[in-house]
């Protein structure tokens, strides 16, 4: 069983639903949402339980990664093609550089509170002892339609007495009714945090649409491999396809900070239910999220998100916060994002 744990922090995304704070040249992992450090810096600090920490990013963000996480090694993937190719690339490169180890794979832009290290070291141990691909599941606190879910099987224990659950099924983002049923029937949120040995992951990936990338990396030609595969998430490409997935429950609080309405879940509200990030004045306003790097005043409104950064301002009903991606799609089409 591998003795060392290597953390791989994924920091190549953009966080489009937090526009305009998050932009193509200033992704959300480099921003702070109520803390003293950026989300990336907080993630690397949380990963301090690992023997080594790598941050995987795209080449144009490497310098920013080094500024925010000077203690971590930096890997740059040939091009961003979602988490499937990214994690196959990371597994191969870390195996080349470190050798026998267990990887814990972490998003760089989530909110976590609680005993993170205990859960992740347990997940790494289960991955090493069972030779499986481990996902960390978060117990739902609400019927969330923006997350994927995992259905666990019957409880099992490793020879060392660590508890885990074989995965019966991964499900995509549900509607409200299904989300309520999933919570009632003991499903977990799929938090996008994983543990596996490089050998186990690459073995499973070689039986999926990522096979051309794995083969090309074995031949020392990662660029050819990236050219041969389409963008695909690790959940869709590998985790939903494998019969060797296991779940370890999280013992910490978690939120993916995926959209502006998430801010009210991680910051305190005033007596009128307003949550303010930055300098803002609220007059006769209720249940509104205001975020700015300048100053914003809101008067006589309720249930809105008002986000203003630089020369960009966004106003959207809070219940439609996910629709920010539609704005970003139009801006990207005009090369304005």
Coordinates of C-alpha atoms in Angstrom, one line a residue:
X1 CA 0.0 0.0 0.0
X2 CA 1.4 3.5 -0.9
X3 CA 2.8 5.4 2.1
X4 CA 2.6 8.9 0.6
X5 CA -0.4 11.1 -0.1
X6 CA -0.2 13.6 -2.9
X7 CA -2.8 16.3 -3.2
X8 CA -3.7 17.5 -6.7
X9 CA -5.6 20.8 -6.6
X10 CA -7.5 21.6 -9.8
X11 CA -7.2 25.3 -10.7
X12 CA -7.8 25.7 -14.4
X13 CA -11.4 26.6 -14.5
X14 CA -13.1 30.0 -14.6
X15 CA -16.2 30.0 -12.4
X16 CA -18.4 31.7 -14.9
X17 CA -21.5 31.8 -12.7
X18 CA -19.7 34.2 -10.4
X19 CA -19.4 36.8 -13.2
X20 CA -18.5 39.7 -13.0
X21 CA -16.2 39.0 -10.0
X22 CA -14.8 36.0 -12.0
X23 CA -13.5 36.8 -15.5
X24 CA -11.4 34.8 -18.0
X25 CA -8.2 36.4 -16.7
X26 CA -9.3 36.4 -13.0
X27 CA -11.0 33.1 -12.2
X28 CA -12.8 32.7 -9.0
X29 CA -10.1 30.5 -7.4
X30 CA -7.9 33.6 -7.2
X31 CA -10.7 35.6 -5.4
X32 CA -11.6 35.8 -1.8
X33 CA -15.2 35.6 -0.7
X34 CA -15.2 36.8 2.8
X35 CA -11.9 35.4 3.9
X36 CA -8.4 36.8 4.2
X37 CA -7.0 34.5 1.5
X38 CA -8.0 33.5 -2.0
X39 CA -10.0 30.3 -2.4
X40 CA -6.9 28.7 -4.0
X41 CA -4.7 29.7 -1.1
X42 CA -7.2 28.3 1.4
X43 CA -7.4 25.0 -0.5
X44 CA -3.6 24.5 -0.6
X45 CA -3.5 25.3 3.1
X46 CA -6.2 22.7 3.8
X47 CA -4.2 20.2 1.8
X48 CA -1.3 20.5 4.2
X49 CA -2.0 17.0 5.5
X50 CA -0.6 15.6 2.2
X51 CA 3.1 14.8 1.8
X52 CA 3.2 16.9 -1.4
X53 CA 0.8 19.3 -3.0
X54 CA 0.5 20.0 -6.8
X55 CA -1.7 22.6 -8.4
X56 CA -2.9 21.7 -11.9
X57 CA -3.7 24.7 -14.1
X58 CA -3.6 26.0 -17.6
X59 CA -0.4 27.7 -18.8
X60 CA -1.7 31.3 -18.8
X61 CA -2.6 31.0 -15.1
X62 CA 0.6 29.4 -13.9
X63 CA 2.1 32.7 -12.6
X64 CA -1.0 33.6 -10.7
X65 CA -1.0 30.1 -9.1
X66 CA 2.6 30.6 -8.0
X67 CA 1.7 33.9 -6.4
X68 CA -1.3 32.5 -4.5
X69 CA 0.2 29.1 -3.6
X70 CA 4.0 29.5 -3.5
X71 CA 4.5 26.3 -1.4
X72 CA 2.9 24.0 -4.1
X73 CA 4.4 22.5 -7.2
X74 CA 2.7 23.6 -10.4
X75 CA 1.6 21.4 -13.3
X76 CA 0.3 22.9 -16.5
X77 CA -1.9 20.8 -18.8
X78 CA -1.5 21.3 -22.5
X79 CA -5.1 22.7 -22.8
X80 CA -8.2 22.9 -20.7
X81 CA -10.6 20.1 -21.5
X82 CA -12.5 19.6 -18.3
X83 CA -11.7 17.4 -15.3
X84 CA -11.5 14.1 -17.1
X85 CA -8.4 14.8 -19.2
X86 CA -7.0 17.0 -16.4
X87 CA -7.0 14.3 -13.8
X88 CA -5.7 11.6 -16.3
X89 CA -2.8 14.0 -17.1
X90 CA -2.2 14.7 -13.4
X91 CA -2.2 11.0 -12.4
X92 CA 0.4 10.2 -15.1
X93 CA 2.6 13.2 -14.3
X94 CA 2.6 12.7 -10.6
X95 CA 3.3 9.0 -11.0
X96 CA 6.3 9.9 -13.1
X97 CA 7.6 12.4 -10.6
X98 CA 6.7 10.8 -7.2
X99 CA 6.2 7.1 -7.9
X100 CA 3.9 4.9 -5.8
X101 CA 1.4 7.2 -3.9
X102 CA -2.2 7.9 -3.4
X103 CA -3.8 11.0 -4.9
X104 CA -6.4 13.2 -3.3
X105 CA -8.0 15.4 -6.0
X106 CA -9.5 18.7 -4.9
X107 CA -11.3 21.6 -6.5
X108 CA -9.6 24.9 -5.8
X109 CA -12.7 27.0 -5.4
X110 CA -15.0 25.5 -2.8
X111 CA -16.0 26.5 0.8
X112 CA -15.1 24.0 3.5
X113 CA -15.4 24.1 7.3
X114 CA -14.5 21.3 9.7
X115 CA -12.1 18.4 9.9
X116 CA -11.2 18.2 6.2
X117 CA -7.9 16.3 6.8
X118 CA -9.5 13.4 8.6
X119 CA -12.0 12.7 5.8
X120 CA -9.4 13.0 3.1
X121 CA -6.8 10.8 4.8
X122 CA -9.6 8.2 5.3
X123 CA -10.5 8.5 1.6
X124 CA -6.9 8.0 0.6
X125 CA -6.5 5.0 2.9
X126 CA -9.7 3.4 1.5
X127 CA -8.5 4.0 -2.1
X128 CA -5.2 2.4 -1.3
X129 CA -6.6 -0.6 0.6
X130 CA -9.4 -1.4 -1.8
X131 CA -7.7 -0.4 -5.1
X132 CA -10.9 1.6 -5.9
X133 CA -11.8 5.1 -7.1
X134 CA -13.1 6.9 -4.0
X135 CA -15.5 9.8 -4.1
X136 CA -16.1 12.0 -1.1
X137 CA -19.9 12.4 -0.5
X138 CA -21.5 15.2 1.4
X139 CA -24.7 14.6 3.3
X140 CA -27.4 16.9 1.7
X141 CA -28.8 19.7 3.9
X142 CA -31.4 20.8 1.3
X143 CA -33.0 19.5 -1.9
X144 CA -30.3 21.1 -4.2
X145 CA -30.9 20.8 -7.9
X146 CA -27.5 22.3 -8.9
X147 CA -25.5 19.3 -7.7
X148 CA -24.9 15.7 -8.8
X149 CA -25.8 12.9 -6.4
X150 CA -24.3 9.5 -5.4
X151 CA -26.4 6.5 -4.3
X152 CA -24.4 4.5 -1.8
X153 CA -24.6 0.7 -1.4
X154 CA -24.3 -1.2 1.9
X155 CA -21.7 -0.2 4.4
X156 CA -18.4 -2.0 4.3
X157 CA -15.1 -1.9 6.1
X158 CA -11.5 -2.3 5.0
X159 CA -9.2 -4.8 6.7
X160 CA -8.0 -1.8 8.7
X161 CA -11.5 -1.0 9.9
X162 CA -12.2 2.1 7.7
X163 CA -15.8 2.6 6.7
X164 CA -16.8 3.0 3.0
X165 CA -19.8 2.3 0.7
X166 CA -19.7 0.8 -2.8
X167 CA -21.2 3.3 -5.2
X168 CA -24.4 2.0 -6.8
X169 CA -25.1 5.0 -9.0
X170 CA -24.1 8.5 -9.9
X171 CA -26.9 10.8 -11.0
X172 CA -26.8 14.1 -12.8
X173 CA -28.4 17.3 -11.5
X174 CA -32.1 16.4 -10.6
X175 CA -35.3 18.4 -10.6
X176 CA -36.8 19.6 -7.3
X177 CA -38.9 16.5 -6.8
X178 CA -36.0 14.1 -7.4
X179 CA -33.7 16.1 -5.2
X180 CA -36.2 15.8 -2.3
X181 CA -36.4 12.0 -2.9
X182 CA -32.6 11.6 -3.1
X183 CA -32.2 13.4 0.3
X184 CA -34.9 11.2 1.9
X185 CA -33.3 8.0 0.5
X186 CA -29.8 8.6 1.8
X187 CA -28.1 9.8 -1.4
X188 CA -25.0 12.1 -1.0
X189 CA -24.0 15.2 -2.9
X190 CA -21.2 14.5 -5.4
X191 CA -18.7 17.1 -4.2
X192 CA -16.0 16.6 -6.8
X193 CA -13.4 15.4 -4.4
X194 CA -11.7 12.1 -5.0
X195 CA -9.0 9.7 -3.9
X196 CA -7.2 6.9 -5.9
X197 CA -3.8 5.6 -6.8
X198 CA -2.5 6.7 -10.2
X199 CA -2.4 3.1 -11.3
X200 CA -6.1 2.5 -10.4
X201 CA -7.3 5.6 -12.1
X202 CA -5.3 5.2 -15.3
X203 CA -6.4 1.6 -15.5
X204 CA -10.1 2.6 -15.3
X205 CA -9.6 5.6 -17.6
X206 CA -8.0 3.4 -20.3
X207 CA -11.3 1.7 -20.7
X208 CA -13.1 4.9 -21.5
X209 CA -13.1 7.7 -24.0
X210 CA -9.9 8.9 -22.3
X211 CA -8.0 5.9 -23.7
X212 CA -6.2 7.9 -26.5
X213 CA -4.9 10.3 -23.9
X214 CA -3.7 7.5 -21.5
X215 CA -2.0 5.8 -24.5
X216 CA -0.4 9.0 -25.7
X217 CA 1.0 9.8 -22.3
X218 CA 2.4 6.3 -22.0
X219 CA 4.2 7.2 -25.2
X220 CA 5.4 10.5 -23.8
X221 CA 3.2 12.6 -26.1
X222 CA 0.6 14.4 -23.9
X223 CA -0.2 17.0 -26.6
X224 CA -1.2 14.3 -29.1
X225 CA -3.4 12.8 -26.4
X226 CA -5.2 16.0 -25.6
X227 CA -5.8 16.6 -29.4
X228 CA -7.4 13.1 -29.5
X229 CA -10.0 13.6 -26.8
X230 CA -13.0 15.9 -26.3
X231 CA -13.7 17.9 -23.2
X232 CA -15.4 15.7 -20.6
X233 CA -15.8 15.6 -16.9
X234 CA -14.2 12.9 -14.8
X235 CA -17.7 12.0 -13.4
X236 CA -19.1 11.3 -16.8
X237 CA -16.0 9.7 -18.4
X238 CA -14.8 7.6 -15.5
X239 CA -16.8 7.6 -12.3
X240 CA -20.1 6.8 -14.0
X241 CA -18.5 4.1 -16.1
X242 CA -16.4 2.2 -13.5
X243 CA -17.7 -0.7 -11.4
X244 CA -15.0 0.0 -8.9
X245 CA -16.1 3.2 -7.2
X246 CA -16.5 3.7 -3.5
X247 CA -17.9 6.5 -1.3
X248 CA -16.4 7.9 1.9
X249 CA -18.8 10.4 3.7
X250 CA -17.5 13.8 4.5
X251 CA -17.2 15.0 8.1
X252 CA -17.0 18.7 7.2
X253 CA -19.4 21.4 6.0
X254 CA -19.1 22.1 2.2
X255 CA -20.5 24.4 -0.5
X256 CA -19.2 24.7 -4.0
X257 CA -19.7 28.4 -4.2
X258 CA -21.1 27.8 -7.7
X259 CA -23.3 30.8 -8.1
X260 CA -24.1 34.1 -6.4
X261 CA -26.9 32.7 -4.3
X262 CA -24.3 30.5 -2.5
X263 CA -22.8 33.6 -0.8
X264 CA -25.7 33.8 1.6
X265 CA -25.0 30.3 2.7
X266 CA -21.4 31.1 3.8
X267 CA -21.7 34.7 5.0
X268 CA -23.9 36.1 7.8
X269 CA -27.0 38.1 6.8
X270 CA -28.2 41.3 8.4
X271 CA -31.6 41.6 10.2
X272 CA -33.4 42.0 6.9
X273 CA -31.8 38.9 5.3
X274 CA -29.3 40.9 3.2
X275 CA -25.8 39.5 2.6
X276 CA -23.1 42.0 1.7
X277 CA -19.6 41.3 0.4
X278 CA -17.7 44.5 0.1
X279 CA -18.9 48.1 0.6
X280 CA -22.7 48.5 0.2
X281 CA -25.6 50.4 1.5
X282 CA -29.0 48.7 1.7
X283 CA -32.2 50.8 2.3
X284 CA -35.5 49.1 2.6
X285 CA -34.0 46.0 1.0
X286 CA -34.6 42.4 2.0
X287 CA -33.1 39.0 1.2
X288 CA -30.7 40.5 -1.3
X289 CA -27.0 39.5 -2.0
X290 CA -24.8 42.5 -2.8
X291 CA -21.2 41.9 -3.8
X292 CA -18.7 44.6 -5.0
X293 CA -15.2 45.8 -5.2
X294 CA -16.3 49.4 -5.2
X295 CA -19.6 50.6 -3.7
X296 CA -23.2 49.6 -4.3
X297 CA -26.4 51.1 -2.9
X298 CA -29.7 49.2 -3.3
X299 CA -33.1 50.7 -2.4
X300 CA -36.5 49.1 -2.1
X301 CA -35.6 45.7 -3.6
X302 CA -35.8 42.1 -2.5
X303 CA -34.6 38.7 -3.5
X304 CA -32.0 40.0 -5.9
X305 CA -28.3 39.5 -6.6
X306 CA -26.4 42.7 -7.3
X307 CA -22.8 42.1 -8.2
X308 CA -20.5 44.9 -9.4
X309 CA -16.8 44.5 -10.1
X310 CA -14.6 46.9 -12.2
X311 CA -16.7 48.2 -15.1
X312 CA -19.2 45.3 -15.0
X313 CA -22.5 45.1 -13.1
X314 CA -24.9 42.1 -12.9
X315 CA -28.5 42.2 -11.6
X316 CA -30.5 39.0 -11.4
X317 CA -33.3 37.6 -9.3
X318 CA -31.7 35.3 -6.7
X319 CA -33.8 32.3 -7.7
X320 CA -32.4 32.6 -11.2
X321 CA -28.7 33.0 -10.2
X322 CA -27.7 30.0 -12.3
X323 CA -28.7 31.9 -15.5
X324 CA -25.5 34.0 -15.2
X325 CA -24.0 31.4 -17.5
X326 CA -26.3 32.6 -20.2
X327 CA -24.8 36.1 -19.9
X328 CA -21.3 34.7 -20.0
X329 CA -22.1 32.6 -23.1
X330 CA -23.1 35.7 -25.0
X331 CA -20.1 37.7 -23.7
X332 CA -17.7 34.9 -24.7
X333 CA -19.3 34.8 -28.2
X334 CA -18.4 38.4 -28.5
X335 CA -14.9 37.9 -26.9
X336 CA -16.0 40.2 -24.0
X337 CA -15.7 37.8 -21.1

